[in-house]
Each structure stands twice: as C-alpha cells, then as structure tokens.
Short mmCIF file of N, CA, C and O in Angstrom, two decimals:
data_model
loop_
_atom_site.label_atom_id
_atom_site.label_comp_id
_atom_site.label_asym_id
_atom_site.label_seq_id
_atom_site.Cartn_x
_atom_site.Cartn_y
_atom_site.Cartn_z
N MET A 8 45.14 14.77 -136.67
CA MET A 8 44.22 15.37 -135.96
C MET A 8 42.67 14.62 -135.84
O MET A 8 42.51 14.29 -137.37
N ASP A 9 41.82 14.17 -135.05
CA ASP A 9 41.01 13.24 -135.44
C ASP A 9 39.80 14.86 -135.21
O ASP A 9 39.87 15.52 -134.71
N ILE A 10 38.50 14.12 -135.69
CA ILE A 10 37.46 15.55 -135.89
C ILE A 10 37.08 15.96 -134.29
O ILE A 10 36.79 16.97 -134.37
N ASP A 11 37.27 14.95 -133.37
CA ASP A 11 36.66 16.00 -132.18
C ASP A 11 37.89 16.65 -131.77
O ASP A 11 37.46 17.61 -131.17
N GLU A 12 38.96 16.23 -131.78
CA GLU A 12 40.16 17.27 -131.74
C GLU A 12 39.94 18.76 -132.38
O GLU A 12 40.30 19.66 -131.96
N HIS A 13 39.83 18.06 -133.90
CA HIS A 13 39.41 19.59 -134.61
C HIS A 13 38.43 20.21 -133.95
O HIS A 13 38.64 21.70 -134.11
N GLN A 14 37.39 20.04 -133.81
CA GLN A 14 36.27 20.47 -132.81
C GLN A 14 36.55 21.32 -131.81
O GLN A 14 36.05 22.39 -131.69
N ARG A 15 37.33 20.85 -131.02
CA ARG A 15 38.15 21.08 -129.66
C ARG A 15 38.58 22.21 -130.35
O ARG A 15 38.95 23.85 -129.56
N TRP A 16 39.51 22.71 -131.16
CA TRP A 16 40.64 22.95 -131.49
C TRP A 16 39.56 24.66 -132.06
O TRP A 16 39.57 26.05 -131.76
N LEU A 17 38.47 23.86 -133.45
CA LEU A 17 37.63 24.74 -133.70
C LEU A 17 36.85 25.74 -132.61
O LEU A 17 36.60 27.60 -133.12
N VAL A 18 36.13 25.37 -131.98
CA VAL A 18 35.70 25.94 -131.02
C VAL A 18 36.29 27.28 -130.07
O VAL A 18 36.44 28.57 -129.90
N ASP A 19 37.52 26.80 -129.75
CA ASP A 19 38.30 27.87 -128.96
C ASP A 19 39.12 28.56 -129.87
O ASP A 19 38.77 29.75 -129.62
N PHE A 20 39.29 28.27 -131.30
CA PHE A 20 39.56 29.67 -132.19
C PHE A 20 38.22 30.53 -132.74
O PHE A 20 38.63 31.40 -132.15
N TYR A 21 37.29 30.07 -132.78
CA TYR A 21 36.06 30.97 -132.64
C TYR A 21 35.71 31.56 -131.16
O TYR A 21 35.71 32.63 -131.38
N LYS A 22 36.37 31.12 -130.27
CA LYS A 22 36.01 31.71 -128.91
C LYS A 22 36.74 33.05 -129.16
O LYS A 22 36.45 34.48 -128.61
N GLN A 23 38.01 32.99 -128.85
CA GLN A 23 39.18 33.96 -129.10
C GLN A 23 38.50 34.90 -129.90
O GLN A 23 38.83 36.28 -129.47
N ARG A 24 38.10 35.01 -131.18
CA ARG A 24 37.33 35.63 -131.97
C ARG A 24 35.91 36.44 -132.03
O ARG A 24 35.19 37.09 -132.64
N ASN A 25 35.38 36.09 -130.55
CA ASN A 25 33.97 36.29 -130.46
C ASN A 25 33.29 35.59 -131.46
O ASN A 25 32.25 36.12 -131.91
N TRP A 26 33.44 34.89 -132.28
CA TRP A 26 32.50 34.35 -133.31
C TRP A 26 31.49 32.92 -132.60
O TRP A 26 30.62 32.78 -133.31
N TYR A 27 32.22 32.44 -131.67
CA TYR A 27 31.32 31.24 -131.12
C TYR A 27 29.75 32.05 -130.83
O TYR A 27 28.99 30.91 -130.57
N ASP A 28 29.89 33.23 -130.67
CA ASP A 28 28.95 33.51 -129.48
C ASP A 28 27.73 33.78 -130.72
O ASP A 28 26.82 34.01 -130.18
N TYR A 29 28.08 33.71 -131.82
CA TYR A 29 27.04 33.84 -132.97
C TYR A 29 25.76 32.94 -132.28
O TYR A 29 26.16 31.35 -132.22
N SER A 30 24.77 33.14 -132.76
CA SER A 30 23.54 32.12 -132.73
C SER A 30 23.61 30.91 -133.51
O SER A 30 24.67 31.36 -134.48
N PRO A 31 22.85 29.68 -133.80
CA PRO A 31 23.37 28.39 -134.01
C PRO A 31 22.88 29.20 -136.07
O PRO A 31 22.84 28.54 -136.68
N PHE A 32 21.68 30.16 -135.84
CA PHE A 32 21.32 30.17 -136.66
C PHE A 32 21.81 31.11 -137.52
O PHE A 32 21.96 30.68 -138.87
N ILE A 33 22.53 31.77 -136.89
CA ILE A 33 24.04 32.85 -137.95
C ILE A 33 25.10 31.60 -138.61
O ILE A 33 25.13 31.59 -139.60
N HIS A 34 24.99 30.63 -137.43
CA HIS A 34 26.25 29.96 -138.50
C HIS A 34 25.76 28.88 -139.26
O HIS A 34 26.26 29.04 -139.91
N LEU A 35 24.36 28.76 -138.93
CA LEU A 35 23.30 28.03 -140.63
C LEU A 35 23.89 28.77 -141.62
O LEU A 35 23.58 28.38 -142.66
N ASN A 36 23.40 30.24 -141.74
CA ASN A 36 23.72 31.08 -143.10
C ASN A 36 25.08 30.97 -143.34
O ASN A 36 25.38 31.02 -144.10
N PHE A 37 26.23 31.37 -142.66
CA PHE A 37 27.39 30.29 -142.73
C PHE A 37 27.83 29.22 -143.79
O PHE A 37 28.48 29.30 -144.63
N LEU A 38 26.58 28.52 -143.08
CA LEU A 38 26.96 27.14 -143.75
C LEU A 38 26.50 27.40 -145.21
O LEU A 38 26.61 26.39 -145.99
N THR A 39 25.35 27.96 -145.21
CA THR A 39 25.16 28.39 -146.15
C THR A 39 25.80 28.97 -147.29
O THR A 39 25.91 28.38 -148.60
N GLU A 40 26.23 29.71 -147.39
CA GLU A 40 27.22 30.47 -147.72
C GLU A 40 28.63 29.75 -148.02
O GLU A 40 28.92 29.37 -149.66
N GLU A 41 29.15 28.54 -147.14
CA GLU A 41 29.91 27.77 -147.81
C GLU A 41 29.65 26.73 -148.71
O GLU A 41 30.10 26.49 -149.48
N VAL A 42 28.45 26.23 -148.51
CA VAL A 42 27.88 25.45 -149.19
C VAL A 42 27.69 25.35 -150.42
O VAL A 42 28.14 25.19 -151.39
N GLY A 43 27.74 27.04 -150.76
CA GLY A 43 27.48 27.67 -152.45
C GLY A 43 28.44 27.70 -152.93
O GLY A 43 28.84 27.71 -153.59
N GLU A 44 29.67 28.12 -152.04
CA GLU A 44 31.25 27.98 -152.47
C GLU A 44 31.96 27.02 -152.86
O GLU A 44 32.32 26.38 -153.61
N LEU A 45 31.13 25.71 -152.18
CA LEU A 45 31.89 23.96 -152.28
C LEU A 45 30.60 24.06 -153.99
O LEU A 45 31.83 23.63 -154.56
N ALA A 46 29.62 24.21 -154.20
CA ALA A 46 28.84 24.10 -154.83
C ALA A 46 29.52 24.76 -156.39
O ALA A 46 30.02 24.23 -157.60
N ARG A 47 30.34 25.99 -156.10
CA ARG A 47 30.76 26.81 -156.98
C ARG A 47 32.32 25.63 -157.48
O ARG A 47 32.65 25.88 -158.87
N ALA A 48 33.24 25.48 -156.50
CA ALA A 48 33.90 24.76 -156.55
C ALA A 48 33.75 23.51 -157.43
O ALA A 48 34.98 23.31 -158.26
N VAL A 49 32.97 22.46 -157.02
CA VAL A 49 32.31 21.48 -158.01
C VAL A 49 31.90 21.44 -159.49
O VAL A 49 32.47 21.28 -160.45
N ARG A 50 31.82 22.75 -159.58
CA ARG A 50 30.94 23.15 -160.78
C ARG A 50 32.24 23.17 -161.60
O ARG A 50 32.67 22.98 -162.76
N ALA A 51 33.60 24.13 -160.98
CA ALA A 51 34.27 24.35 -161.67
C ALA A 51 35.37 23.23 -162.58
O ALA A 51 35.73 22.99 -163.23
N ILE A 52 35.14 22.17 -161.33
CA ILE A 52 35.73 20.84 -161.48
C ILE A 52 35.05 20.05 -162.51
O ILE A 52 36.15 19.75 -163.49
N GLU A 53 33.91 20.12 -162.51
CA GLU A 53 33.12 19.20 -163.24
C GLU A 53 32.71 19.80 -164.74
O GLU A 53 32.54 18.84 -165.51
N ILE A 54 32.96 20.90 -164.75
CA ILE A 54 31.95 21.48 -165.95
C ILE A 54 32.77 22.92 -166.21
O ILE A 54 32.59 22.98 -167.65
N GLY A 55 33.93 23.34 -165.64
CA GLY A 55 34.74 24.26 -165.84
C GLY A 55 34.00 25.47 -165.48
O GLY A 55 32.84 25.84 -165.24
N ARG A 56 34.54 26.99 -165.49
CA ARG A 56 34.15 28.52 -164.99
C ARG A 56 34.75 28.71 -166.66
O ARG A 56 35.48 28.74 -167.29
N ASP A 57 33.90 29.43 -167.08
CA ASP A 57 33.66 30.38 -168.27
C ASP A 57 33.06 31.67 -167.99
O ASP A 57 32.18 32.33 -168.30
N HIS A 58 33.76 32.27 -167.20
CA HIS A 58 33.34 33.67 -166.76
C HIS A 58 34.64 34.87 -167.40
O HIS A 58 35.65 34.97 -166.71
N PRO A 59 34.26 36.04 -168.27
CA PRO A 59 35.00 36.41 -168.45
C PRO A 59 36.25 37.73 -167.94
O PRO A 59 37.17 37.92 -167.96
N GLY A 60 35.52 38.00 -166.55
CA GLY A 60 36.13 38.49 -165.23
C GLY A 60 37.22 37.60 -164.45
O GLY A 60 37.44 38.27 -163.25
N GLU A 61 37.14 36.30 -164.79
CA GLU A 61 38.57 35.33 -164.07
C GLU A 61 39.73 35.18 -164.73
O GLU A 61 39.30 34.81 -166.06
N ALA A 62 40.45 34.77 -164.28
CA ALA A 62 41.26 34.24 -164.96
C ALA A 62 41.34 32.85 -164.71
O ALA A 62 40.49 31.86 -164.40
N HIS A 63 41.72 32.25 -165.70
CA HIS A 63 42.18 30.71 -165.97
C HIS A 63 43.10 29.89 -164.60
O HIS A 63 43.95 30.66 -164.41
N LYS A 64 42.47 29.29 -164.17
CA LYS A 64 43.03 28.52 -162.97
C LYS A 64 43.30 27.08 -163.46
O LYS A 64 42.45 26.26 -163.89
N SER A 65 44.22 26.65 -163.01
CA SER A 65 44.83 24.94 -163.11
C SER A 65 43.89 24.01 -162.67
O SER A 65 43.04 24.74 -161.34
N SER A 66 43.60 23.07 -162.88
CA SER A 66 43.18 21.98 -161.77
C SER A 66 43.57 21.86 -160.66
O SER A 66 42.84 21.50 -159.54
N ALA A 67 44.69 21.68 -160.53
CA ALA A 67 45.10 21.77 -159.00
C ALA A 67 45.16 22.65 -158.37
O ALA A 67 44.84 22.98 -157.16
N VAL A 68 44.63 23.61 -158.80
CA VAL A 68 44.32 25.10 -158.00
C VAL A 68 42.99 24.72 -157.92
O VAL A 68 42.12 25.45 -156.54
N TRP A 69 41.77 24.57 -158.60
CA TRP A 69 40.85 24.13 -158.31
C TRP A 69 40.35 22.98 -157.61
O TRP A 69 39.48 22.99 -156.73
N GLU A 70 41.26 21.87 -157.57
CA GLU A 70 41.53 20.81 -156.60
C GLU A 70 41.42 21.34 -154.97
O GLU A 70 41.08 20.69 -153.94
N ALA A 71 42.48 22.12 -154.56
CA ALA A 71 42.87 22.80 -153.76
C ALA A 71 41.75 23.72 -152.95
O ALA A 71 41.19 23.59 -151.92
N ASN A 72 40.89 23.71 -154.09
CA ASN A 72 39.78 25.14 -153.58
C ASN A 72 38.62 24.17 -153.23
O ASN A 72 38.08 24.47 -152.17
N LEU A 73 38.71 23.34 -153.33
CA LEU A 73 37.77 22.10 -153.54
C LEU A 73 37.99 22.00 -151.90
O LEU A 73 37.00 21.63 -151.29
N GLN A 74 39.17 21.30 -151.62
CA GLN A 74 39.35 20.69 -150.11
C GLN A 74 39.10 22.09 -149.23
O GLN A 74 38.81 21.81 -148.13
N GLU A 75 39.49 22.89 -149.40
CA GLU A 75 39.23 24.13 -148.62
C GLU A 75 37.71 24.33 -148.45
O GLU A 75 37.61 24.69 -147.59
N GLU A 76 37.15 24.62 -149.38
CA GLU A 76 35.50 24.41 -149.45
C GLU A 76 34.99 23.54 -148.46
O GLU A 76 33.87 23.67 -147.60
N LEU A 77 35.24 22.06 -148.84
CA LEU A 77 34.79 21.20 -148.30
C LEU A 77 35.28 21.56 -146.03
O LEU A 77 34.31 20.57 -145.33
N ALA A 78 36.40 21.71 -146.63
CA ALA A 78 36.82 21.95 -144.90
C ALA A 78 35.77 22.81 -144.23
O ALA A 78 35.36 22.70 -142.56
N ASP A 79 36.09 24.11 -145.04
CA ASP A 79 34.73 25.26 -144.50
C ASP A 79 33.47 24.77 -143.96
O ASP A 79 33.05 25.07 -143.10
N VAL A 80 32.78 24.22 -145.20
CA VAL A 80 31.49 23.08 -144.46
C VAL A 80 31.49 22.89 -143.34
O VAL A 80 30.68 23.04 -142.51
N LEU A 81 32.46 21.63 -143.64
CA LEU A 81 32.48 21.08 -142.58
C LEU A 81 32.84 21.75 -140.66
O LEU A 81 32.51 21.20 -139.42
N ASP A 82 33.76 22.71 -140.85
CA ASP A 82 33.85 23.37 -139.58
C ASP A 82 32.35 24.09 -139.16
O ASP A 82 32.34 23.93 -138.14
N GLN A 83 31.45 24.16 -140.55
CA GLN A 83 30.19 25.55 -139.62
C GLN A 83 29.24 24.12 -138.87
O GLN A 83 28.55 24.03 -138.17
N VAL A 84 29.72 22.94 -139.45
CA VAL A 84 28.67 21.54 -139.18
C VAL A 84 29.22 21.85 -137.94
O VAL A 84 28.76 21.40 -136.75
N LEU A 85 30.29 21.59 -137.81
CA LEU A 85 30.88 21.07 -135.88
C LEU A 85 30.84 22.49 -135.14
O LEU A 85 30.36 21.97 -134.25
N MET A 86 30.69 23.53 -135.72
CA MET A 86 30.09 25.06 -134.94
C MET A 86 28.73 24.52 -134.30
O MET A 86 28.82 24.69 -133.12
N ILE A 87 28.17 24.21 -135.43
CA ILE A 87 26.48 24.05 -135.05
C ILE A 87 26.54 22.92 -133.77
O ILE A 87 25.50 23.00 -133.13
N ALA A 88 27.03 21.52 -134.26
CA ALA A 88 26.98 20.75 -133.60
C ALA A 88 27.72 20.95 -132.23
O ALA A 88 26.76 20.70 -130.91
N SER A 89 28.56 21.96 -132.00
CA SER A 89 29.17 22.33 -130.43
C SER A 89 28.22 23.17 -129.83
O SER A 89 28.29 22.75 -128.55
N GLN A 90 27.33 23.86 -130.69
CA GLN A 90 26.18 24.62 -129.99
C GLN A 90 25.47 23.85 -129.33
O GLN A 90 24.62 24.74 -128.23
N TYR A 91 24.88 23.45 -129.78
CA TYR A 91 23.71 21.72 -129.54
C TYR A 91 24.38 20.66 -128.74
O TYR A 91 23.44 20.17 -128.57
N ASP A 92 25.94 20.83 -128.04
CA ASP A 92 26.17 19.78 -127.81
C ASP A 92 26.25 18.39 -128.18
O ASP A 92 25.97 17.40 -127.55
N VAL A 93 26.57 18.63 -129.62
CA VAL A 93 25.89 17.03 -130.09
C VAL A 93 28.25 16.83 -130.36
O VAL A 93 28.69 17.54 -130.98
N ASP A 94 28.17 15.55 -129.94
CA ASP A 94 29.10 15.31 -130.15
C ASP A 94 29.36 14.41 -131.77
O ASP A 94 28.81 13.87 -132.62
N PRO A 95 30.12 15.22 -132.28
CA PRO A 95 31.18 15.07 -133.74
C PRO A 95 31.06 13.08 -133.93
O PRO A 95 30.72 12.69 -135.03
N GLN A 96 31.56 12.09 -132.97
CA GLN A 96 31.17 10.95 -133.52
C GLN A 96 30.31 10.02 -133.40
O GLN A 96 29.72 9.22 -133.84
N GLN A 97 28.86 11.14 -132.84
CA GLN A 97 28.01 10.72 -132.16
C GLN A 97 27.12 10.72 -133.98
O GLN A 97 26.00 9.99 -134.31
N LEU A 98 27.36 12.16 -134.92
CA LEU A 98 26.95 12.45 -136.01
C LEU A 98 27.38 11.28 -136.65
O LEU A 98 26.80 10.88 -137.86
N LEU A 99 28.90 10.57 -136.41
CA LEU A 99 29.12 10.07 -137.76
C LEU A 99 28.45 8.57 -137.48
O LEU A 99 28.46 7.77 -138.25
N GLN A 100 28.52 8.31 -136.21
CA GLN A 100 27.60 6.74 -136.03
C GLN A 100 26.00 7.00 -136.54
O GLN A 100 25.78 5.82 -137.21
N ALA A 101 25.85 8.01 -136.24
CA ALA A 101 24.19 7.84 -136.42
C ALA A 101 23.89 8.00 -137.91
O ALA A 101 22.88 7.21 -138.06
N SER A 102 25.16 8.43 -138.87
CA SER A 102 24.80 8.19 -139.94
C SER A 102 25.34 7.02 -140.61
O SER A 102 24.39 6.46 -141.69
N GLN A 103 26.22 6.44 -139.81
CA GLN A 103 26.47 5.03 -140.29
C GLN A 103 25.07 3.97 -140.05
O GLN A 103 24.58 2.99 -140.81
N ASP A 104 24.48 4.14 -138.76
CA ASP A 104 23.42 3.41 -138.43
C ASP A 104 22.53 3.98 -139.04
O ASP A 104 21.63 3.07 -139.88
N LYS A 105 21.92 4.83 -139.56
CA LYS A 105 20.75 4.95 -140.66
C LYS A 105 20.84 4.47 -142.04
O LYS A 105 19.74 3.79 -142.77
N LEU A 106 22.11 4.70 -142.34
CA LEU A 106 22.53 4.22 -143.69
C LEU A 106 22.11 2.76 -143.59
O LEU A 106 21.39 2.31 -144.57
N THR A 107 22.67 2.19 -142.59
CA THR A 107 22.69 0.27 -142.28
C THR A 107 21.21 -0.02 -142.40
O THR A 107 20.78 -0.73 -142.79
N LYS A 108 20.58 0.39 -141.32
CA LYS A 108 19.05 0.56 -141.44
C LYS A 108 18.18 0.40 -142.45
O LYS A 108 17.66 -0.46 -142.58
N ARG A 109 18.15 1.83 -143.05
CA ARG A 109 17.94 2.02 -144.15
C ARG A 109 18.10 1.19 -145.41
O ARG A 109 16.83 0.55 -146.07
N PHE A 110 19.06 0.12 -145.86
CA PHE A 110 19.81 -0.11 -146.83
C PHE A 110 20.10 -1.59 -146.07
O PHE A 110 20.28 -2.17 -147.27
N HIS A 111 19.49 -2.12 -145.03
CA HIS A 111 19.77 -3.18 -144.44
C HIS A 111 20.92 -3.77 -145.16
O HIS A 111 21.16 -5.09 -145.79
N THR A 112 22.10 -3.18 -144.44
CA THR A 112 23.57 -3.32 -145.35
C THR A 112 24.22 -3.93 -143.74
O THR A 112 23.85 -3.52 -142.97
N GLU A 113 25.38 -5.09 -144.02
CA GLU A 113 26.23 -5.27 -143.09
C GLU A 113 26.92 -4.54 -142.26
O GLU A 113 27.66 -2.86 -143.41
N LYS A 114 27.31 -4.03 -141.48
CA LYS A 114 28.27 -2.68 -140.28
C LYS A 114 29.54 -3.45 -140.81
O LYS A 114 30.17 -4.28 -141.03
#
C-alpha cells in the first residue's frame, strides 16, 4: 500500500465513523495527543520507564508500540492534509525540495 492508497482508505474509515467531520483544529488536537504518545514510546526505548504502576515490558513490545504511535501520528497528518485537499505526495516532494534547497544537496 502506498501513501495515497492509505490516505484514501483512512478517509473512508473516518467517514464511516463520522470522525472525518471533525474540524482540522480537532484533528490537530488528536495529532498533539499522538505526538505525546510517540514521545512516551521513544522515551521508553531510549531511557526506559521507571513507573511503579506499570509492568515491565520487553524491548519488542516497546518497538511495536513505537511503530503504532508513528502510524497514529502519520494518520492524523494525512487526515489534516485531506481536509485541506493537500496531496500526500506533494508533502513528500515539498519536504525533499525544501531540504535540498536549504542545504544545497543533490536530489
């Protein structure tokens, strides 16, 4: 599945649950929540978790959690992009163009 296919699937999924109708502002809040969860996953991998209310988790569990949280962040970015009619391929190209121009690197 490529990013365009996933965005189409995601929009369909969100529309079926009436989640797509939430404003981009609400989706931005969801994105913020997901970034916090991603930060927690990265922290757990990098420096561990020392919380008495949590059971110890293996590195494999934390790695799976990292992937899940990265996907959640990506999904919210794709939702916001869809609501503003921004093609995800354009996002990828804009990122590459900006960095190439900024750092004068070859494409």
